[in-house]
XYZ file of C-alpha atoms in Angstrom:
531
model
C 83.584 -39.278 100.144
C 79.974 -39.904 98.805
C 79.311 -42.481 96.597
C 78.741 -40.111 93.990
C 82.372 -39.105 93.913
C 83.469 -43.060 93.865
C 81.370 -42.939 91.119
C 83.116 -40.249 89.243
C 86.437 -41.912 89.550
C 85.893 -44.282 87.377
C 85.049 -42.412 84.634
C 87.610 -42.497 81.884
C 88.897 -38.834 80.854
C 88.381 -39.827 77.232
C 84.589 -40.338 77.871
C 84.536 -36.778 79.820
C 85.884 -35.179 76.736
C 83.468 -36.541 74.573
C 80.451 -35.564 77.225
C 81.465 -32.266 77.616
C 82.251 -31.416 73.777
C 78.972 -30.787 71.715
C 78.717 -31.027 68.186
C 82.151 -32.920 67.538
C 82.637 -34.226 64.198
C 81.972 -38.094 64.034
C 85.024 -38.111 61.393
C 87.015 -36.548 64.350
C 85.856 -38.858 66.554
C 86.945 -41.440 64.514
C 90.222 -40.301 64.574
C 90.976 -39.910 68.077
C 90.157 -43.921 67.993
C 92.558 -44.442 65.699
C 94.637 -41.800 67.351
C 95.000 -43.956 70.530
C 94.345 -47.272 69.451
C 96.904 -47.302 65.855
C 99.620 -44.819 67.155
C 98.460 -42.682 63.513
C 95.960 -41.205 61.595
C 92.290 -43.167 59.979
C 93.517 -43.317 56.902
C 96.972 -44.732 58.465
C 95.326 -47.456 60.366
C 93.329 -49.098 57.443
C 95.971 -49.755 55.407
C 98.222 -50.945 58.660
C 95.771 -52.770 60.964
C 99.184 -54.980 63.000
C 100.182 -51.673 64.736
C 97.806 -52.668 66.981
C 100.223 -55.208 68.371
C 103.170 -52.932 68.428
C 101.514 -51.047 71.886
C 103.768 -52.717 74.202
C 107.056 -52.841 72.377
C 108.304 -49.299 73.728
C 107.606 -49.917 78.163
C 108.836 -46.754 78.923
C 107.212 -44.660 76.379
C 104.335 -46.202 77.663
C 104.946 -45.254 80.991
C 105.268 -42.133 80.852
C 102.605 -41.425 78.037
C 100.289 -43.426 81.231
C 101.640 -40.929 83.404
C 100.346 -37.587 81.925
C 96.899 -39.720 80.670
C 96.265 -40.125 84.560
C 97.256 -36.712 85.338
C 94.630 -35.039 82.579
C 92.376 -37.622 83.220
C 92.776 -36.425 87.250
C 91.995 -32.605 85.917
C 88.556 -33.317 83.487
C 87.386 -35.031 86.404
C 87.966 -32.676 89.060
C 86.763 -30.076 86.717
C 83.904 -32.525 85.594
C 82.651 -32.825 89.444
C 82.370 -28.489 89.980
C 80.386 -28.237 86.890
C 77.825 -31.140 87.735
C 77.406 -29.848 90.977
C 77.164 -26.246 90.152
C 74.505 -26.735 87.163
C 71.584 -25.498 87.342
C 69.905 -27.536 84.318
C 71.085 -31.371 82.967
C 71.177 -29.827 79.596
C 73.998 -27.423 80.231
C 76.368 -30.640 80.991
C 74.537 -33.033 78.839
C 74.561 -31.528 75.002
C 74.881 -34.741 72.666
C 70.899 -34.927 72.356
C 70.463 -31.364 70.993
C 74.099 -31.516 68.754
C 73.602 -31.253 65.326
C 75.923 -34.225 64.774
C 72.863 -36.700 67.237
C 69.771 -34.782 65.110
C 71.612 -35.668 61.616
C 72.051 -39.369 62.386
C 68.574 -39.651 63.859
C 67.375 -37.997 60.514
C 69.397 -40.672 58.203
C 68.174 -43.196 60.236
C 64.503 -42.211 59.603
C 65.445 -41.678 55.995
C 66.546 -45.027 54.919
C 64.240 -47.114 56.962
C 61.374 -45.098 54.840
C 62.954 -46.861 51.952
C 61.228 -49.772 51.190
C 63.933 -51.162 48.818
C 66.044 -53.763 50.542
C 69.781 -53.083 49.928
C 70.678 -56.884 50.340
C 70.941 -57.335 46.488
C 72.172 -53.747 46.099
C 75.582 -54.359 47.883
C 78.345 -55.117 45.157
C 82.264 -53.231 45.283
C 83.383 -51.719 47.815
C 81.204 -51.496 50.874
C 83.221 -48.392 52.260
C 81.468 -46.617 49.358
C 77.844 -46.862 50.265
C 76.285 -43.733 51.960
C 74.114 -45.888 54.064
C 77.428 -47.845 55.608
C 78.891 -44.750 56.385
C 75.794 -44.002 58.172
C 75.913 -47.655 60.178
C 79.545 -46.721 61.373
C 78.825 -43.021 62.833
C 75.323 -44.510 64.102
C 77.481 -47.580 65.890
C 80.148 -44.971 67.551
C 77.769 -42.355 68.544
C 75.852 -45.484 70.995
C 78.759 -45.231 73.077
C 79.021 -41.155 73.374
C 75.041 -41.576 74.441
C 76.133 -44.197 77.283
C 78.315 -41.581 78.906
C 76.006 -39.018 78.538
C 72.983 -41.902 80.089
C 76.255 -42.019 83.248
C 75.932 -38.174 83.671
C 72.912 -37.302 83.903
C 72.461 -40.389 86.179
C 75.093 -38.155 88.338
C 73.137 -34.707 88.036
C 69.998 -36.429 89.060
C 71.405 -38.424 91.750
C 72.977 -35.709 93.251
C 69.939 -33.069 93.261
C 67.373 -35.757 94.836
C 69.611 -37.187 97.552
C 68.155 -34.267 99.965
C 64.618 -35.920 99.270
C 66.159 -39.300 99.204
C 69.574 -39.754 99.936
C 69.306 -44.129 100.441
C 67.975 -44.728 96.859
C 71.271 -44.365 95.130
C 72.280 -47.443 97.246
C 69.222 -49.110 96.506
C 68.914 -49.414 92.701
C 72.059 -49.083 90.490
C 70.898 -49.086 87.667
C 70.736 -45.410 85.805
C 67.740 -46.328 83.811
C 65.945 -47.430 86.591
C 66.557 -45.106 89.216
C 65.407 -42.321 86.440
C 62.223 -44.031 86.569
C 62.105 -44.547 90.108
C 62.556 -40.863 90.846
C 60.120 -39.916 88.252
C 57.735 -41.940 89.975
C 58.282 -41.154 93.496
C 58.682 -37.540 92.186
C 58.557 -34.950 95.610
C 55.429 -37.093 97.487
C 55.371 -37.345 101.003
C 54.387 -40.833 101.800
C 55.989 -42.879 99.434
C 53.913 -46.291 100.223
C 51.358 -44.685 97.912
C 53.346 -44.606 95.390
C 53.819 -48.437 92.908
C 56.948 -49.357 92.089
C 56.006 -53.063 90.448
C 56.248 -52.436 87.264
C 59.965 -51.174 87.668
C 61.706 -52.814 90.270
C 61.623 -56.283 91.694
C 59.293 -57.196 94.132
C 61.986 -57.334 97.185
C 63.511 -54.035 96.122
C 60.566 -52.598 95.998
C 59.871 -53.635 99.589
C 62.843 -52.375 100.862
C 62.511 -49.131 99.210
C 59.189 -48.337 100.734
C 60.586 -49.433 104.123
C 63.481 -47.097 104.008
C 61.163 -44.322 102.383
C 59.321 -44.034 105.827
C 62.161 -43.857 107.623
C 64.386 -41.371 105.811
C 65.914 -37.760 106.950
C 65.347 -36.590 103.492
C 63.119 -33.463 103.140
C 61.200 -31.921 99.920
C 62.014 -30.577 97.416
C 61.647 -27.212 96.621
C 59.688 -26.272 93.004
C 63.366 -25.289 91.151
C 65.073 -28.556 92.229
C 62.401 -30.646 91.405
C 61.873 -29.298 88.097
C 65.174 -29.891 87.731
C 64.949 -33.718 88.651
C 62.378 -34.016 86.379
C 64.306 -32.769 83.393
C 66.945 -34.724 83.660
C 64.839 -38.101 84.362
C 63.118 -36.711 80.909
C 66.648 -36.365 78.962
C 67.742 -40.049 80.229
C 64.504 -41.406 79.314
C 65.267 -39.513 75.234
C 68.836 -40.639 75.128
C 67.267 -44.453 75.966
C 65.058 -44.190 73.169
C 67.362 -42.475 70.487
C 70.072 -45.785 71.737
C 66.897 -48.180 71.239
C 66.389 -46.406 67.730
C 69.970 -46.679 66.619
C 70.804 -49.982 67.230
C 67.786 -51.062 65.783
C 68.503 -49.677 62.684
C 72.566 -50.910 63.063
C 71.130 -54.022 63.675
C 68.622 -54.535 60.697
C 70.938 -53.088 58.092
C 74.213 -55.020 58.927
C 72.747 -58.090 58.350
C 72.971 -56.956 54.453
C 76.763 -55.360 54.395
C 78.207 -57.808 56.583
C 75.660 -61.176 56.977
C 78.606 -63.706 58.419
C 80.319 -61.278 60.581
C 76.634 -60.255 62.362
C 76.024 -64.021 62.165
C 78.744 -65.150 63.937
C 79.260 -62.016 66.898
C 75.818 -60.099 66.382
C 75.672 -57.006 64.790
C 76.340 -54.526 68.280
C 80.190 -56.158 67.790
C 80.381 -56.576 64.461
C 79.295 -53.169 63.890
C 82.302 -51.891 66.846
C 84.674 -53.875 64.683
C 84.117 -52.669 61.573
C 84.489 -48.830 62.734
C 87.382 -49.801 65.159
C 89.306 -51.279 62.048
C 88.372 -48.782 59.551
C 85.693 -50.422 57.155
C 85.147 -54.333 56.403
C 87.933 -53.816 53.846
C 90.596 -53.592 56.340
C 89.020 -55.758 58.610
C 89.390 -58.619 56.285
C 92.788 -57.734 55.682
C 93.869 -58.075 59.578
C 95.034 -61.110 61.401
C 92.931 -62.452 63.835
C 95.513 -61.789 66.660
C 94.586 -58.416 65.998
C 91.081 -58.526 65.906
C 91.097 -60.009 69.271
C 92.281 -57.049 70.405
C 90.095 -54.623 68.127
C 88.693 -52.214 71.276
C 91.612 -52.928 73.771
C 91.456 -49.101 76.070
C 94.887 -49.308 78.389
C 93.777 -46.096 79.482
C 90.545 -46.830 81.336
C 91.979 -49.755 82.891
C 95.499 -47.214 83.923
C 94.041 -46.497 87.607
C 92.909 -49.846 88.286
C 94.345 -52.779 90.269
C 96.259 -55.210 87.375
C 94.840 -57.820 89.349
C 91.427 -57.712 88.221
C 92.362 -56.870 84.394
C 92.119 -58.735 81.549
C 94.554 -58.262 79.266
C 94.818 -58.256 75.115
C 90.758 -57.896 75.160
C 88.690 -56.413 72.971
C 85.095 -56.007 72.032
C 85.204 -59.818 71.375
C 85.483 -60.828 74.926
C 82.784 -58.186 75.627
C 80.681 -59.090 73.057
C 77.195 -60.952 74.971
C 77.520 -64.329 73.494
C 81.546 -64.765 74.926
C 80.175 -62.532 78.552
C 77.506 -65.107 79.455
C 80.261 -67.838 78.983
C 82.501 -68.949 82.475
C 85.708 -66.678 83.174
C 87.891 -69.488 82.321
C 86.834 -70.226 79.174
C 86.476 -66.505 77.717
C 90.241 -65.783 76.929
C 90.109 -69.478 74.402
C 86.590 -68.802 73.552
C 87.715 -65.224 72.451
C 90.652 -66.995 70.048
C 88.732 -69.223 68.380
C 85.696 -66.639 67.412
C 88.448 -64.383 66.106
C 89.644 -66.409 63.678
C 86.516 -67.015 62.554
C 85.849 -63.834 62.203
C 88.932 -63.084 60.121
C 87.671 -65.538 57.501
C 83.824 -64.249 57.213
C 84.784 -60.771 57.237
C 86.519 -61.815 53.936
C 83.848 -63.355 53.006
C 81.677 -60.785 53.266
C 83.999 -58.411 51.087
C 83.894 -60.449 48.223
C 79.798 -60.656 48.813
C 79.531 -64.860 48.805
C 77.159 -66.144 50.537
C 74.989 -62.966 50.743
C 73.010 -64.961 52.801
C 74.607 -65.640 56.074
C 74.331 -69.490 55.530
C 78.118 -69.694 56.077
C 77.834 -67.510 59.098
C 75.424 -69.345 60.907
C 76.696 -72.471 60.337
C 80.161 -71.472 61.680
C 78.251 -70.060 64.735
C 76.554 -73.123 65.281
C 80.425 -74.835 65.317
C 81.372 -72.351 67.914
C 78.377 -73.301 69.877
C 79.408 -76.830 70.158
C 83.045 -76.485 70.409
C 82.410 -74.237 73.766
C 79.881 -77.231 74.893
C 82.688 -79.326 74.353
C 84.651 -76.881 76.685
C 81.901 -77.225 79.349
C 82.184 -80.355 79.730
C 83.658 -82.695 82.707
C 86.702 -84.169 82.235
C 86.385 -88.286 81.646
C 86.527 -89.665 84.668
C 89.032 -92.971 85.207
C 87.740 -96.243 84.892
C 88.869 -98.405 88.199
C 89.906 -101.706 86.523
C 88.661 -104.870 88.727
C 91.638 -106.995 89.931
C 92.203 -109.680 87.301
C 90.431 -113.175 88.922
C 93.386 -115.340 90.543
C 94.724 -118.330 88.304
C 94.049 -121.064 89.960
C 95.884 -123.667 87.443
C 99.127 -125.578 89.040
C 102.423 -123.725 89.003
C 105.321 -124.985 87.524
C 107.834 -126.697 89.874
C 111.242 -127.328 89.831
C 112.247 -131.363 89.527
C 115.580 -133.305 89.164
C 117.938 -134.532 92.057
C 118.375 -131.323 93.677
C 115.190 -130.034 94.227
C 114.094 -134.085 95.492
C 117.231 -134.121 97.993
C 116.061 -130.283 99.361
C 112.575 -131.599 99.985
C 114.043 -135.049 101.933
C 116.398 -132.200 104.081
C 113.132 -130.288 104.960
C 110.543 -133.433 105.373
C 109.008 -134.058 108.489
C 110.512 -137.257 110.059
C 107.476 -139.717 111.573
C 109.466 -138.819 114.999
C 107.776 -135.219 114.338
C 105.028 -136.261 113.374
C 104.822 -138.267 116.649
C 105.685 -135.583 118.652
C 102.894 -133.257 117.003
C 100.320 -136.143 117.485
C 98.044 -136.220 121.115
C 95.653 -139.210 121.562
C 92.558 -138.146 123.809
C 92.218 -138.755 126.873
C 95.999 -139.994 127.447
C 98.801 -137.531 129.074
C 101.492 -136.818 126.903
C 104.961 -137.313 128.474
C 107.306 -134.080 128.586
C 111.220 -134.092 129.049
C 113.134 -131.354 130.762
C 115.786 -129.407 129.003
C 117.697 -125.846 129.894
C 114.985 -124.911 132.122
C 111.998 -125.700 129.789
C 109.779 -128.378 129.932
C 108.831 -129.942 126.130
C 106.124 -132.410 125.169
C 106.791 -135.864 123.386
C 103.248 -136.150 121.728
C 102.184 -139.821 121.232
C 106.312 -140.374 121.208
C 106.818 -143.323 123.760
C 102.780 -144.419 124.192
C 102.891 -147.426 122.139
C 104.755 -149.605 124.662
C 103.078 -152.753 123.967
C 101.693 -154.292 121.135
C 103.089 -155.390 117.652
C 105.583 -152.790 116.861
C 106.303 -151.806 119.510
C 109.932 -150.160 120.027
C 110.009 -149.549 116.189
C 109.974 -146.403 114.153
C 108.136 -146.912 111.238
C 110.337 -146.016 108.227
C 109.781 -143.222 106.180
C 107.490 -143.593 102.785
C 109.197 -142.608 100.116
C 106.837 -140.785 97.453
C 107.106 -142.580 93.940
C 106.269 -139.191 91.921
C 109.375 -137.849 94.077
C 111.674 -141.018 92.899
C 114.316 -140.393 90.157
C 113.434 -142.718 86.726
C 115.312 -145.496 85.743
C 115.918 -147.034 82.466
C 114.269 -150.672 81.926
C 117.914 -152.131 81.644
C 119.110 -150.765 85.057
C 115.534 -152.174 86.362
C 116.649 -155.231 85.165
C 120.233 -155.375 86.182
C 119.094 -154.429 90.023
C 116.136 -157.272 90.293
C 119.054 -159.923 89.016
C 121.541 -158.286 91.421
C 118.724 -158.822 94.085
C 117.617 -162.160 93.295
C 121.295 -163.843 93.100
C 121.993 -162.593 97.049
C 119.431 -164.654 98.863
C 120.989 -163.616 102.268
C 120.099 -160.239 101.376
C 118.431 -158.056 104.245
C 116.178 -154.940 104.668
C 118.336 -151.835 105.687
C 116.501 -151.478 108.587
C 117.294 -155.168 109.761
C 118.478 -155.184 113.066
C 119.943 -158.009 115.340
C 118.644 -156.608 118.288
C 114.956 -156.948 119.654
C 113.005 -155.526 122.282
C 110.747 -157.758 123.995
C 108.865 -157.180 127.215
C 108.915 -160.846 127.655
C 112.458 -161.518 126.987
C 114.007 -158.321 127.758
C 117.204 -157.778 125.131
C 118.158 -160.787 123.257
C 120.346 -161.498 120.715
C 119.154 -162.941 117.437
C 120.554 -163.945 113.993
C 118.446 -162.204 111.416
C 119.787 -164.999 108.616
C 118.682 -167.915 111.005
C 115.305 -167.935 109.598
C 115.626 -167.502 105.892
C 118.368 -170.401 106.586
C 115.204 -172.798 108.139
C 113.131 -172.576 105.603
C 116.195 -173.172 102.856
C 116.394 -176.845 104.861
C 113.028 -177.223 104.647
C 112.970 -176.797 101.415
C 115.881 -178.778 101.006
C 114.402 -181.691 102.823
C 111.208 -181.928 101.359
C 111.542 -180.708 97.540
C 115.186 -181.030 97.226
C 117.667 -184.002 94.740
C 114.525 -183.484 92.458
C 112.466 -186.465 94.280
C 108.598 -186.128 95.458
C 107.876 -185.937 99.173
C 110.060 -188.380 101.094
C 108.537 -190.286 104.433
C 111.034 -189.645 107.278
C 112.238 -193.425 108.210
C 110.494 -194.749 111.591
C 113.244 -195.743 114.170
C-alpha cells in the first residue's frame, strides 16, 4: 500500500462530499453542520445551542449511526481513489475554485474592502442582520472546503510525478511546499541545477538533491507534465483565495465581534460564530458548550481512542491553546470558554466597541496559564533546632537520694579501678577467671594503712533539717561525752604490734583526768607535792 493510499484513509467522508460536490449552497452547507453537530435543522440549533451535550446520552444509537458513517465513509473513499487516479486534469476532481458559490464570495470580499467607510460605528441591533456578517460566516466556512480541496490536489499531483520522482513525497510533507518543489524541479534531468533555498530548509534541500541523482524515476512525458503543472497552478490559486479570505475575516471581525477576536483571534472566533448560528446564539450558550463548539466524532470514528481527545472543539485547536503543553490544554480550554461566553455577550449588546475588555481578559488568560507553567514550590528543609544546653530538671526527696546511695560507687571500686604506674596490680582467682584488685591492698604501710576511707557524703544530696532539730541533735551530742565515731573500732592493725586489743574510751578518759587534775575544784594550777 503506497503512501498515497495511507494518505487517503484518513480523509473524513464528510470532507470527500464536500470536494467532490461543486457549487453547493453555503446555506446547505450550513445545515449539514448543524445537521451532525445539533441532531436538527439551523434554525433549530440557534434557538437550542445545549443539544450539543445531549450526543452521548443514546450509546447505542450512536453505535450504530458510527457504523453506517464508517461504511459510507469506506465507499466515497474507495470511489474517491478510482477517480483521482483515473483523471486526466486536477480540475475535473477539484471544482470549488471555478463554483459559482467560491467566485461570489471572492467578489463580496472585493466589494466591501473597496468601501472606505469603516463599519465599527455602523454596527447597532442585531448583528445577524448585516449583509456584510453574513458574508464573514460563508467566507469563514468556505476556508475549510478550500483545505480539502489544497489535500486533493496535493494527491493528484503526488501521484502523477512519482514516476519522475517517486522519494519526494517522503521528503517534504507539506502540500504547499511540495507544489512548489515540483514546480521548480518541473521534468529536468539533473536536478542539482535546480535551487531549492528559497523553499525548503537548507538540510532538506541537501537531501533532496542527493536522492535526485540517485533515483529510478524517469521523465515525464509532455501530457503528464502539463498535467503536474496544472495542478501545482490550482494549489498555488486556492492558497491565495485562503490568504484573501481570512484576511478579510480577519479585518472585519474585529468590528462585529472585538472581545471574542480579542480573546481567541478572529480564525476561531469566526468558526464559533458560524458553528453556533450567529453571535446571538452564541451568547446565549453555556460555556460547557462552547468548549465543544466543532467537536467531529466522525473523523475521529476509525481512529485508535487512545490518541483522542475528547469533548474538544475549535477552542483546543485554536493557535494560542495548540502552542500550549498537552497537559495544560484540556484546563486551558475551560477557562477561555467561559470567557468567551461572557464577551460574546458583550459584544451583542455592542459595549465596549473597542475590544478594551477583550484584551484585557486575554492578558488574564496569559498570566493565569504562566501561573500553570510554573514549578511547583519546592519544600523548605527546616535545620534541626540547636540543642538546649540549660540543666534538666531532676527528681529530689528521699527516694531519689537513697536510689543514688544503692547505685554509688563504693571507694573499694574506686580502688579496684585505680592502677599506680609502675607497680603490679594484684589479681585473685575465681571460677576459672583471674580478676584484678587495682591499687586494692598496695597501701600496706604508712598512716592508714588497713583502713577504708569512709564514704563522703554530698551535702547538696543531704535531706534539710529544721533549726530546732539542729539544735536538739548538737545538745543530744554534747551531753554523751563517751560518744564515738560509727566507724570506731576496738581493733587495730599494726605491723609493729600485730593485733591488739584497745579501749577506744581509754583516751578521751586521760585527758578527762588531766583535766581534772590540773583545772578541776575551780583552783589555779596546783604544784604536785615533792616526796
Amino acid at each position: 500500500m503506497s503512501l498515497a493510499d495511507d494518505f487517503l484513509a484518513d480523509i473524513d467522508y464528510e470532507e470527500v462530499e464536500s470536494i467532490t460536490s461543486s457549487g453547493q449552497d453555503s446555506n446547505a452547507q450550513q445545515q449539514d453542520i448543524y445537521t451532525t453537530f445539533g441532531g436538527g435543522d439551523a434554525s433549530t440549533s440557534k434557538h437550542n445551542g445545549g443539544d450539543l451535550m445531549d450526543e452521548d446520552e443514546d450509546d447505542e444509537d450512536g453505535d450504530l449511526d458510527m457504523e453506517a458513517d464508517m461504511n459510507e465513509a469506506d465507499g466515497a473513499l474507495e470511489a474517491m481513489m478510482r477517480e483521482v487516479r483515473s483523471a486526466k486534469n486536477a480540475r475535473d476532481i477539484a471544482r470549488l475554485m471555478d463554483s459559482a458559490e467560491m467566485k461570489g464570495i471572492l467578489k463580496d470580499i472585493a466589494h466591501f474592502q473597496s468601501q472606505s467607510a469603516s463599519k465599527g460605528s455602523d454596527v447597532s441591533g442585531m448583528v445577524e442582520d448585516d449583509p456584510e456578517y453574513q458574508l464573514i460566516v460563508k467566507a469563514n466556512t468556505i476556508t475549510v472546503a478550500i483545505d480539502n480541496e489544497v489535500l486533493v490536489v496535493h494527491k493528484f499531483i503526488r501521484d502523477h510525478y512519482e514516476p519522475k520522482f517517486p522519494e519526494l513525497e517522503t521528503l517534504v510533507a507539506n502540500p504547499m511546499d511540495y507544489a512548489r518543489t515540483v514546480k521548480r524541479i518541473a521534468n529536468q534531468e539533473d536536478i542539482t541545477k535546480v535551487d531549492l533555498h528559497d523553499i525548503l530548509p537548507s538540510a532538506t534541500v541537501m537531501v533532496v538533491v542527493v536522492t535526485g541523482t540517485t533515483t529510478e524515476g524517469r521523465d515525464l512525458t509532455e501530457s503528464e507534465w502539463k498535467a503536474c503543472e496544472e495542478a501545482c497552478d490550482l494549489a498555488f490559486e486556492l492558497e491565495k483565495a485562503k490568504a484573501t479570505i481570512i484576511e478579510y475575516v480577519e479585518s472585519r471581525l474585529t468590528f462585529i465581534a472585538p472581545n471574542l477576536s480579542a480573546i481567541i483571534g478572529t480564525t476561531t472566533a469566526a468558526k464559533l460564530m458560524g458553528q453556533a448560528g450567529g453571535l446571538t446564539a452564541l451568547s446565549k450558550m453555556p460555556a460547557c458548550n462552547i468548549q465543544v463548539l466543532g467537536k467531529d466524532k466522525a473523523l475521529n470514528s476509525a481512529l485508535s481512542s487512545a490518541s483522542q481527545v475528547k469533548n474538544v472543539g475549535y477552542i483546543y485547536y485554536s493557535p494560542f491553546v495548540l502552542a500550549l503543553p498537552s497537559d495544560i490544554r484540556k484546563k486551558a480550554q475551560k477557562m477561555i470558554a467561559a470567557k468567551i461566553a461572557l464577551a460574546a455577550r458583550i459584544d451583542r449588546v455592542h459595549s465596549y466597541p473597542d475590544g478594551s475588555w477583550g484584551r484585557k481578559i486575554r492578558e488574564e488568560i496569559e498570566k493565569k496559564v504562566e501561573k500553570f507553567l510554573e514549578p511547583p514550590p519546592q519544600k523548605n528543609i527546616k535545620a534541626l533546632p540547636a540543642p538546649l544546653e540549660a540543666a534538666k530538671k531532676r527528681r529530689g526527696g528521699r527516694r531519689a537520694r537513697k536510689e543514688k546511695e544503692l547505685y554509688a560507687v563504693s571507694e573499694m571500686q574506686k580502688l579496684k579501678n585505680r592502677m599506680e604506674f609502675g607497680v603490679e596490680e594484684q589479681e585473685i582467682m575465681g571460677y576459672g577467671e583471674s580478676q584484678g584488685l587495682g591499687m586494692l591492698g598496695q597501701n600496706s604501710s604508712g598512716p592508714g594503712a588497713g583502713r577504708i576511707r569512709a564514704a563522703q557524703q554530698n551535702n547538696r544530696n543531704r535531706g534539710k533539717i529544721s533549726n530546732r532539730n539542729a539544735a536538739r541533735l548538737a545538745q543530744y551530742g554534747s551531753s554523751s561525752g563517751l560518744a564515738t565515731a560509727g566507724t570506731a573500732s576496738s581493733i587495730a592493725f599494726t605491723p609493729v604490734q600485730g593485733i591488739e586489743l584497745i579501749d577506744p574510751t581509754a583516751a578521751a578518759a586521760k585527758v578527762k583526768a588531766a583535766n581534772e587534775k590540773y583545772f578541776g575544784s575551780g583552783g589555779f594550777f596546783k604544784a604536785p607535792e615533792k616526796k
